[in-house]
Amino acid sequence: MKNILFIIQFDSFIKTLLPTMRDLAEDGYILDVFLLKKRFKKKWITKEILSLFNSIESKLNSFVMNYQGSVIKMIKKNNYDLIVVGTSNTRLILNIKKKLYKKAITTKIASGYVGALLNNDFESFQKGLIRRSETDLIWLPGSNAKKMIDKLNIIDDNKTKLIDTGLPRFDKLYKLQKNFKENKRDSIIFFEQPTFPESKKEREILVKQLINIANLNPKLNVIIKPRFKKKVGHAHRPKYLLQDILQKKKKPTNISISNEDIYDLFQKCKMALTISSTAGLESLLVNIPTYFITDFCGTTNKYGSNDFNLINATTTFDDIFKNELPKIKYNEVNNILRFDGNNTKRLSNAFKKIIANE
């Protein structure tokens, strides 16, 4: 039976790839999982992270947590049919490719994205894409991403397959969408990103404006959903937690912090706000009015908020206060994130075809 190595770093890649791992395990594929540690950084592998694997760990051939040098040794020792690189550290792809070439090993490599492709840092995006062009398969969240990458002419179609499979973790949301009934919604929810906005001053302004929204809407609950409960190791490590800033502010009783699962929060979400979090796109997928705040982007689109002009879902705090909100193009959201309940199968089948040289 074919064997696959999943090299994973950070929770976004875990949540994206877990459904596909389950699907492959059920089909009899031999799976090894390697959680990639980071040196000299705050640990990202916590009890919460490990608990994500509870439902699948017994189906895995091996489950390893170690540094990059160890995974290279593991690759040299085992003749894998496919290596799935699930990390934002795309330099690892080049290291793996180099080792495989030296040993004349024909292992296939796959990599991909775990959220919407933002235009806020094109240089970094291009660098990562060039490294990913050394793989055999790149999975994408939706058709917009494929069109965007095709225009750059970086990918050689004869060498690398570019497939808009969608992201498997959103198949769960597809099944749950009927649970989000509008008559139960009584909350405005802000979905945070740990470093968007980045500076302490900007984040204090953000909290102040959310407090203003609460004051202007006393009959609604304003809920801040932090990305993390506390400071943790991550690709985007939080420096200034919104919950800590809110705690020090004078505030009304209808604003609070919640660490509930976002899909539970959707059930009471009348309107969602964010800077450019994928959670905002998820809420749009289930027709919750959602707006991406552009106040902190300036003219450079620093945080990618302006990317969502194409779906008419951007606004400012001033326009929220004046209740002057644009009409959202909900149908266009599916082009950013594919949403039909079949993302898991599409990615699994893409992996299988790459292994079979189809």
PDB file of C-alpha atoms in Angstrom, residues 269 321 335 346:
ATOM      1  CA  CYS A 269     -23.944  36.278  14.768  1.00  0.00           C
ATOM      2  CA  PHE A 321     -21.303  54.169  12.961  1.00  0.00           C
ATOM      3  CA  ASN A 335     -14.767  31.898  -6.004  1.00  0.00           C
ATOM      4  CA  ARG A 346     -11.092  16.540  -4.202  1.00  0.00           C
TER       5      ARG A 346
END
